[in-house]
Amino acid sequence: DAGITQSPRHKVTETGTPVTLRCHQTENHRYMYWYRQDPGHGLRLIHYSYGVKDTDKGEVSDGYSVSRSKTEDFLLTLESATSSQTSVYFCAISLAGGQNEQFFGPGTRLTVL
Amino acid sequence: GDSVTQMEGPVTLSEEAFLTINCTYTATGYPSLFWYVQYPGEGLQLLLKATKADDKGSNKGFEATYRKETTSFHLEKGSVQVSDSAVYFCALSDGAGGYNKLIFGAGTRLAVHP
């Protein structure tokens, strides 16, 4: 158990609504990541953080923003949800950068109607 | 750019059968390679890893060898169980940009029947 929780675990929302997903870790790891999982695509990186208030974009960042005000929390916000953002969202952590393994949370299933 | 290609699923096997899931990669540097497993309704769990050429990662009866000459990291298990039914993801990390960038294959679903 990597000590990662995500909330909510399930959410249904309507197009145009803002949505915030939360990732919380108890491991004090420096690096945190947000991925989305879609059939046929594996996992794709949305944003990542390498420290408090230090974040950067991944390969599919359009329509998403993130914030990290504390080491343990990494928030993903959809400013105005669209149906194309219906997906399963996973948070991950790693102790260091480089080529170290990442540990994943249980996921949030988001449906945008 | 870097990429990972996995064999398409689903793979359907009978219990105690031999399993191979193919994974090949493209990378400019010398990446670390990983296999993750995802059970229904859960997140991804690290199954095994290898950090350099000819390394063999192993865990829970699964094995994979880092083959630089064929740019492959095939997952094998000698005798699968129903409990191995899951989706398996091959991934690489090249460490580019200082952060731990993981690139995933599309995943291969394995179904094991009694």
PDB file of C-alpha atoms in Angstrom:
ATOM      1  CA  ASP A   1       0.000   0.000   0.000  1.00  0.00           C
ATOM      2  CA  ALA A   2       1.657   3.215  -1.223  1.00  0.00           C
ATOM      3  CA  GLY A   3      -0.444   5.466   1.010  1.00  0.00           C
ATOM      4  CA  ILE A   4      -2.262   7.223  -1.802  1.00  0.00           C
ATOM      5  CA  THR A   5      -5.922   8.133  -1.678  1.00  0.00           C
ATOM      6  CA  GLN A   6      -8.046   9.794  -4.315  1.00  0.00           C
ATOM      7  CA  SER A   7     -11.341  11.586  -3.888  1.00  0.00           C
ATOM      8  CA  PRO A   8     -13.975  11.318  -5.025  1.00  0.00           C
ATOM      9  CA  ARG A   9     -13.777   7.757  -6.320  1.00  0.00           C
ATOM     10  CA  HIS A  10     -16.711   8.281  -8.654  1.00  0.00           C
ATOM     11  CA  LYS A  11     -18.277  11.433 -10.022  1.00  0.00           C
ATOM     12  CA  VAL A  12     -20.930  12.244 -12.575  1.00  0.00           C
ATOM     13  CA  THR A  13     -21.152  15.841 -13.732  1.00  0.00           C
ATOM     14  CA  GLU A  14     -22.547  17.909 -16.555  1.00  0.00           C
ATOM     15  CA  THR A  15     -20.762  19.608 -19.428  1.00  0.00           C
ATOM     16  CA  GLY A  16     -19.461  23.039 -18.496  1.00  0.00           C
ATOM     17  CA  THR A  17     -19.234  22.315 -14.780  1.00  0.00           C
ATOM     18  CA  PRO A  18     -15.926  22.790 -12.942  1.00  0.00           C
ATOM     19  CA  VAL A  19     -14.570  19.649 -11.294  1.00  0.00           C
ATOM     20  CA  THR A  20     -11.706  19.158  -8.862  1.00  0.00           C
ATOM     21  CA  LEU A  21     -10.125  15.818  -8.108  1.00  0.00           C
ATOM     22  CA  ARG A  22      -7.897  15.343  -5.116  1.00  0.00           C
ATOM     23  CA  CYS A  23      -4.881  13.154  -4.571  1.00  0.00           C
ATOM     24  CA  HIS A  24      -3.481  12.733  -1.084  1.00  0.00           C
ATOM     25  CA  GLN A  25      -0.298  10.901  -0.116  1.00  0.00           C
ATOM     26  CA  THR A  26       1.150   9.997   3.236  1.00  0.00           C
ATOM     27  CA  GLU A  27       4.607   9.062   1.936  1.00  0.00           C
ATOM     28  CA  ASN A  28       6.099  12.562   1.688  1.00  0.00           C
ATOM     29  CA  HIS A  29       7.221  11.802  -1.873  1.00  0.00           C
ATOM     30  CA  ARG A  30       8.422  14.770  -3.869  1.00  0.00           C
ATOM     31  CA  TYR A  31       6.998  13.826  -7.260  1.00  0.00           C
ATOM     32  CA  MET A  32       3.291  13.494  -8.009  1.00  0.00           C
ATOM     33  CA  TYR A  33       1.514  12.823 -11.285  1.00  0.00           C
ATOM     34  CA  TRP A  34      -1.952  12.857 -12.810  1.00  0.00           C
ATOM     35  CA  TYR A  35      -2.824  10.421 -15.580  1.00  0.00           C
ATOM     36  CA  ARG A  36      -5.945   9.596 -17.489  1.00  0.00           C
ATOM     37  CA  GLN A  37      -6.748   6.090 -18.650  1.00  0.00           C
ATOM     38  CA  ASP A  38      -8.754   5.495 -21.804  1.00  0.00           C
ATOM     39  CA  PRO A  39      -9.319   2.275 -23.757  1.00  0.00           C
ATOM     40  CA  GLY A  40      -6.599   1.682 -26.331  1.00  0.00           C
ATOM     41  CA  HIS A  41      -4.362   4.424 -24.942  1.00  0.00           C
ATOM     42  CA  GLY A  42      -2.952   3.006 -21.762  1.00  0.00           C
ATOM     43  CA  LEU A  43      -2.220   5.836 -19.340  1.00  0.00           C
ATOM     44  CA  ARG A  44      -1.340   9.317 -20.515  1.00  0.00           C
ATOM     45  CA  LEU A  45       0.282  11.981 -18.389  1.00  0.00           C
ATOM     46  CA  ILE A  46      -1.767  15.132 -17.796  1.00  0.00           C
ATOM     47  CA  HIS A  47       0.378  17.125 -15.355  1.00  0.00           C
ATOM     48  CA  TYR A  48       3.082  16.434 -12.833  1.00  0.00           C
ATOM     49  CA  SER A  49       4.619  18.136  -9.833  1.00  0.00           C
ATOM     50  CA  TYR A  50       8.189  18.071  -8.596  1.00  0.00           C
ATOM     51  CA  GLY A  51       7.575  19.970  -5.396  1.00  0.00           C
ATOM     52  CA  VAL A  52       5.251  22.363  -3.618  1.00  0.00           C
ATOM     53  CA  LYS A  53       4.050  24.948  -6.136  1.00  0.00           C
ATOM     54  CA  ASP A  54       6.232  23.352  -8.823  1.00  0.00           C
ATOM     55  CA  THR A  55       4.169  21.840 -11.604  1.00  0.00           C
ATOM     56  CA  ASP A  56       4.448  21.243 -15.320  1.00  0.00           C
ATOM     57  CA  LYS A  57       2.436  19.947 -18.246  1.00  0.00           C
ATOM     58  CA  GLY A  58       2.291  16.425 -19.566  1.00  0.00           C
ATOM     59  CA  GLU A  59       1.242  15.211 -22.988  1.00  0.00           C
ATOM     60  CA  VAL A  60      -2.535  15.779 -22.614  1.00  0.00           C
ATOM     61  CA  SER A  61      -2.770  18.900 -20.451  1.00  0.00           C
ATOM     62  CA  ASP A  62      -5.281  20.942 -22.475  1.00  0.00           C
ATOM     63  CA  GLY A  63      -8.404  21.657 -20.419  1.00  0.00           C
ATOM     64  CA  TYR A  64      -6.739  20.749 -17.108  1.00  0.00           C
ATOM     65  CA  SER A  65      -4.958  22.691 -14.410  1.00  0.00           C
ATOM     66  CA  VAL A  66      -3.243  21.537 -11.220  1.00  0.00           C
ATOM     67  CA  SER A  67      -2.154  22.921  -7.907  1.00  0.00           C
ATOM     68  CA  ARG A  68       0.097  21.722  -5.131  1.00  0.00           C
ATOM     69  CA  SER A  69       0.128  23.895  -2.026  1.00  0.00           C
ATOM     70  CA  LYS A  70       1.263  21.082   0.304  1.00  0.00           C
ATOM     71  CA  THR A  71       3.568  18.150  -0.215  1.00  0.00           C
ATOM     72  CA  GLU A  72       0.798  15.670   0.457  1.00  0.00           C
ATOM     73  CA  ASP A  73      -1.930  17.069  -1.810  1.00  0.00           C
ATOM     74  CA  PHE A  74      -2.102  17.399  -5.580  1.00  0.00           C
ATOM     75  CA  LEU A  75      -5.309  18.747  -7.086  1.00  0.00           C
ATOM     76  CA  LEU A  76      -6.492  18.323 -10.666  1.00  0.00           C
ATOM     77  CA  THR A  77      -9.103  20.790 -11.928  1.00  0.00           C
ATOM     78  CA  LEU A  78     -11.234  20.645 -15.017  1.00  0.00           C
ATOM     79  CA  GLU A  79     -12.244  24.274 -15.404  1.00  0.00           C
ATOM     80  CA  SER A  80     -15.200  23.478 -17.648  1.00  0.00           C
ATOM     81  CA  ALA A  81     -15.746  19.764 -18.073  1.00  0.00           C
ATOM     82  CA  THR A  82     -16.390  18.322 -21.529  1.00  0.00           C
ATOM     83  CA  SER A  83     -17.588  14.873 -22.570  1.00  0.00           C
ATOM     84  CA  SER A  84     -14.109  14.107 -23.938  1.00  0.00           C
ATOM     85  CA  GLN A  85     -12.831  14.295 -20.361  1.00  0.00           C
ATOM     86  CA  THR A  86     -14.914  11.301 -19.348  1.00  0.00           C
ATOM     87  CA  SER A  87     -12.203   8.937 -18.177  1.00  0.00           C
ATOM     88  CA  VAL A  88     -10.584   7.230 -15.241  1.00  0.00           C
ATOM     89  CA  TYR A  89      -8.042   9.457 -13.539  1.00  0.00           C
ATOM     90  CA  PHE A  90      -5.081   8.100 -11.642  1.00  0.00           C
ATOM     91  CA  CYS A  91      -2.706   9.853  -9.340  1.00  0.00           C
ATOM     92  CA  ALA A  92       0.816   8.519  -8.881  1.00  0.00           C
ATOM     93  CA  ILE A  93       3.839   9.316  -6.756  1.00  0.00           C
ATOM     94  CA  SER A  94       7.538   8.622  -6.956  1.00  0.00           C
ATOM     95  CA  LEU A  95      10.273   9.170  -4.448  1.00  0.00           C
ATOM     96  CA  ALA A  96      12.634  10.689  -6.975  1.00  0.00           C
ATOM     97  CA  GLY A  97      12.845  11.640 -10.613  1.00  0.00           C
ATOM     98  CA  GLY A  98      15.041   9.797 -13.049  1.00  0.00           C
ATOM     99  CA  GLN A  99      13.915   6.275 -13.858  1.00  0.00           C
ATOM    100  CA  ASN A 100      12.282   5.244 -10.616  1.00  0.00           C
ATOM    101  CA  GLU A 101       9.010   3.386 -10.429  1.00  0.00           C
ATOM    102  CA  GLN A 102       5.764   5.163  -9.695  1.00  0.00           C
ATOM    103  CA  PHE A 103       3.062   4.055  -7.287  1.00  0.00           C
ATOM    104  CA  PHE A 104      -0.554   4.565  -8.172  1.00  0.00           C
ATOM    105  CA  GLY A 105      -3.718   5.508  -6.349  1.00  0.00           C
ATOM    106  CA  PRO A 106      -7.037   3.658  -6.749  1.00  0.00           C
ATOM    107  CA  GLY A 107      -8.408   6.014  -9.413  1.00  0.00           C
ATOM    108  CA  THR A 108     -11.405   8.304  -9.908  1.00  0.00           C
ATOM    109  CA  ARG A 109     -14.015   7.446 -12.492  1.00  0.00           C
ATOM    110  CA  LEU A 110     -15.378  10.678 -13.961  1.00  0.00           C
ATOM    111  CA  THR A 111     -18.372  10.813 -16.258  1.00  0.00           C
ATOM    112  CA  VAL A 112     -19.244  14.069 -18.004  1.00  0.00           C
ATOM    113  CA  LEU A 113     -22.762  14.093 -19.425  1.00  0.00           C
TER     114      LEU A 113
ATOM    115  CA  GLY B   1       9.692  10.049 -29.434  1.00  0.00           C
ATOM    116  CA  ASP B   2       9.778   7.124 -27.067  1.00  0.00           C
ATOM    117  CA  SER B   3       7.005   4.570 -27.344  1.00  0.00           C
ATOM    118  CA  VAL B   4       5.852   1.161 -26.096  1.00  0.00           C
ATOM    119  CA  THR B   5       3.962  -1.408 -28.149  1.00  0.00           C
ATOM    120  CA  GLN B   6       2.158  -4.350 -26.588  1.00  0.00           C
ATOM    121  CA  MET B   7       0.386  -7.274 -28.143  1.00  0.00           C
ATOM    122  CA  GLU B   8      -3.318  -6.703 -28.423  1.00  0.00           C
ATOM    123  CA  GLY B   9      -5.677  -8.625 -26.239  1.00  0.00           C
ATOM    124  CA  PRO B  10      -7.634 -10.107 -24.909  1.00  0.00           C
ATOM    125  CA  VAL B  11      -5.464 -13.104 -24.205  1.00  0.00           C
ATOM    126  CA  THR B  12      -7.553 -16.051 -23.063  1.00  0.00           C
ATOM    127  CA  LEU B  13      -5.886 -19.032 -21.408  1.00  0.00           C
ATOM    128  CA  SER B  14      -6.797 -22.058 -19.397  1.00  0.00           C
ATOM    129  CA  GLU B  15      -5.472 -22.383 -15.872  1.00  0.00           C
ATOM    130  CA  GLU B  16      -1.882 -23.712 -15.739  1.00  0.00           C
ATOM    131  CA  ALA B  17      -1.139 -22.628 -19.295  1.00  0.00           C
ATOM    132  CA  PHE B  18       2.052 -20.765 -20.226  1.00  0.00           C
ATOM    133  CA  LEU B  19       1.745 -17.024 -20.654  1.00  0.00           C
ATOM    134  CA  THR B  20       3.655 -14.657 -22.892  1.00  0.00           C
ATOM    135  CA  ILE B  21       2.690 -11.037 -23.413  1.00  0.00           C
ATOM    136  CA  ASN B  22       4.913  -9.297 -25.915  1.00  0.00           C
ATOM    137  CA  CYS B  23       6.256  -5.815 -25.358  1.00  0.00           C
ATOM    138  CA  THR B  24       8.651  -3.862 -27.552  1.00  0.00           C
ATOM    139  CA  TYR B  25       9.875  -0.341 -27.092  1.00  0.00           C
ATOM    140  CA  THR B  26      11.465   2.552 -28.904  1.00  0.00           C
ATOM    141  CA  ALA B  27      13.740   4.830 -26.940  1.00  0.00           C
ATOM    142  CA  THR B  28      16.661   7.100 -27.729  1.00  0.00           C
ATOM    143  CA  GLY B  29      18.471   6.482 -24.465  1.00  0.00           C
ATOM    144  CA  TYR B  30      18.719   3.636 -21.972  1.00  0.00           C
ATOM    145  CA  PRO B  31      15.354   3.428 -20.278  1.00  0.00           C
ATOM    146  CA  SER B  32      14.196   1.443 -17.302  1.00  0.00           C
ATOM    147  CA  LEU B  33      11.395  -0.980 -18.123  1.00  0.00           C
ATOM    148  CA  PHE B  34       8.366  -1.941 -16.059  1.00  0.00           C
ATOM    149  CA  TRP B  35       5.376  -4.222 -16.025  1.00  0.00           C
ATOM    150  CA  TYR B  36       2.324  -3.039 -14.133  1.00  0.00           C
ATOM    151  CA  VAL B  37      -0.834  -5.041 -13.427  1.00  0.00           C
ATOM    152  CA  GLN B  38      -4.336  -3.664 -12.965  1.00  0.00           C
ATOM    153  CA  TYR B  39      -7.008  -5.801 -11.339  1.00  0.00           C
ATOM    154  CA  PRO B  40     -10.648  -4.897 -11.945  1.00  0.00           C
ATOM    155  CA  GLY B  41     -11.657  -1.654 -10.244  1.00  0.00           C
ATOM    156  CA  GLU B  42      -8.186  -0.985  -8.897  1.00  0.00           C
ATOM    157  CA  GLY B  43      -5.165   1.148  -9.647  1.00  0.00           C
ATOM    158  CA  LEU B  44      -1.956  -0.066 -11.225  1.00  0.00           C
ATOM    159  CA  GLN B  45       0.464  -2.132  -9.197  1.00  0.00           C
ATOM    160  CA  LEU B  46       4.112  -2.523 -10.045  1.00  0.00           C
ATOM    161  CA  LEU B  47       4.693  -6.154 -11.002  1.00  0.00           C
ATOM    162  CA  LEU B  48       8.375  -6.112 -11.906  1.00  0.00           C
ATOM    163  CA  LYS B  49      11.091  -3.932 -13.346  1.00  0.00           C
ATOM    164  CA  ALA B  50      14.505  -4.006 -15.005  1.00  0.00           C
ATOM    165  CA  THR B  51      16.899  -1.111 -15.155  1.00  0.00           C
ATOM    166  CA  LYS B  52      19.562  -2.206 -17.629  1.00  0.00           C
ATOM    167  CA  ALA B  53      20.184  -4.569 -20.509  1.00  0.00           C
ATOM    168  CA  ASP B  54      20.050  -8.306 -19.691  1.00  0.00           C
ATOM    169  CA  ASP B  55      18.462  -7.665 -16.292  1.00  0.00           C
ATOM    170  CA  LYS B  56      15.655 -10.049 -15.432  1.00  0.00           C
ATOM    171  CA  GLY B  57      12.799  -8.752 -13.327  1.00  0.00           C
ATOM    172  CA  SER B  58      10.683 -11.302 -11.474  1.00  0.00           C
ATOM    173  CA  ASN B  59       7.783 -11.344  -9.041  1.00  0.00           C
ATOM    174  CA  LYS B  60       4.930 -13.721  -8.170  1.00  0.00           C
ATOM    175  CA  GLY B  61       6.075 -16.226 -10.823  1.00  0.00           C
ATOM    176  CA  PHE B  62       6.195 -13.604 -13.575  1.00  0.00           C
ATOM    177  CA  GLU B  63       9.445 -12.834 -15.356  1.00  0.00           C
ATOM    178  CA  ALA B  64      10.678 -10.420 -18.010  1.00  0.00           C
ATOM    179  CA  THR B  65      14.160  -9.896 -19.428  1.00  0.00           C
ATOM    180  CA  TYR B  66      15.429  -6.567 -20.748  1.00  0.00           C
ATOM    181  CA  ARG B  67      16.635  -7.343 -24.276  1.00  0.00           C
ATOM    182  CA  LYS B  68      18.406  -4.349 -25.743  1.00  0.00           C
ATOM    183  CA  GLU B  69      19.270  -6.063 -29.020  1.00  0.00           C
ATOM    184  CA  THR B  70      15.600  -6.738 -29.781  1.00  0.00           C
ATOM    185  CA  THR B  71      14.254  -3.750 -27.761  1.00  0.00           C
ATOM    186  CA  SER B  72      11.881  -6.104 -25.999  1.00  0.00           C
ATOM    187  CA  PHE B  73      10.630  -6.828 -22.491  1.00  0.00           C
ATOM    188  CA  HIS B  74       8.230  -9.744 -22.850  1.00  0.00           C
ATOM    189  CA  LEU B  75       6.266 -10.884 -19.812  1.00  0.00           C
ATOM    190  CA  GLU B  76       6.151 -14.627 -19.087  1.00  0.00           C
ATOM    191  CA  LYS B  77       4.663 -16.943 -16.531  1.00  0.00           C
ATOM    192  CA  GLY B  78       4.972 -20.690 -16.557  1.00  0.00           C
ATOM    193  CA  SER B  79       1.571 -21.575 -15.115  1.00  0.00           C
ATOM    194  CA  VAL B  80      -1.199 -18.990 -14.875  1.00  0.00           C
ATOM    195  CA  GLN B  81      -4.000 -18.996 -12.339  1.00  0.00           C
ATOM    196  CA  VAL B  82      -7.517 -17.611 -12.484  1.00  0.00           C
ATOM    197  CA  SER B  83      -6.352 -14.918 -10.051  1.00  0.00           C
ATOM    198  CA  ASP B  84      -3.914 -13.620 -12.692  1.00  0.00           C
ATOM    199  CA  SER B  85      -6.827 -12.327 -14.760  1.00  0.00           C
ATOM    200  CA  ALA B  86      -6.129  -8.613 -15.114  1.00  0.00           C
ATOM    201  CA  VAL B  87      -4.841  -5.979 -17.505  1.00  0.00           C
ATOM    202  CA  TYR B  88      -1.059  -5.839 -17.904  1.00  0.00           C
ATOM    203  CA  PHE B  89       0.796  -2.700 -18.924  1.00  0.00           C
ATOM    204  CA  CYS B  90       4.336  -2.451 -20.174  1.00  0.00           C
ATOM    205  CA  ALA B  91       6.025   0.891 -19.550  1.00  0.00           C
ATOM    206  CA  LEU B  92       9.350   2.617 -19.913  1.00  0.00           C
ATOM    207  CA  SER B  93      11.002   5.480 -18.090  1.00  0.00           C
ATOM    208  CA  ASP B  94      13.742   7.431 -19.747  1.00  0.00           C
ATOM    209  CA  GLY B  95      14.313   9.948 -16.987  1.00  0.00           C
ATOM    210  CA  ALA B  96      14.137  12.765 -19.513  1.00  0.00           C
ATOM    211  CA  GLY B  97      13.746  16.286 -18.167  1.00  0.00           C
ATOM    212  CA  GLY B  98      14.726  15.208 -14.676  1.00  0.00           C
ATOM    213  CA  TYR B  99      11.308  13.974 -13.730  1.00  0.00           C
ATOM    214  CA  ASN B 100      10.207  10.372 -13.945  1.00  0.00           C
ATOM    215  CA  LYS B 101       8.378  10.236 -17.249  1.00  0.00           C
ATOM    216  CA  LEU B 102       6.557   6.937 -17.700  1.00  0.00           C
ATOM    217  CA  ILE B 103       5.354   5.942 -21.151  1.00  0.00           C
ATOM    218  CA  PHE B 104       2.787   3.151 -21.222  1.00  0.00           C
ATOM    219  CA  GLY B 105       1.689   0.623 -23.751  1.00  0.00           C
ATOM    220  CA  ALA B 106      -2.038   0.282 -24.425  1.00  0.00           C
ATOM    221  CA  GLY B 107      -2.402  -2.668 -22.055  1.00  0.00           C
ATOM    222  CA  THR B 108      -3.186  -6.340 -22.620  1.00  0.00           C
ATOM    223  CA  ARG B 109      -6.162  -7.950 -20.961  1.00  0.00           C
ATOM    224  CA  LEU B 110      -5.618 -11.489 -19.718  1.00  0.00           C
ATOM    225  CA  ALA B 111      -8.516 -13.803 -18.932  1.00  0.00           C
ATOM    226  CA  VAL B 112      -7.724 -17.146 -17.302  1.00  0.00           C
ATOM    227  CA  HIS B 113     -10.436 -19.802 -17.172  1.00  0.00           C
ATOM    228  CA  PRO B 114     -10.580 -22.807 -14.829  1.00  0.00           C
TER     229      PRO B 114
END
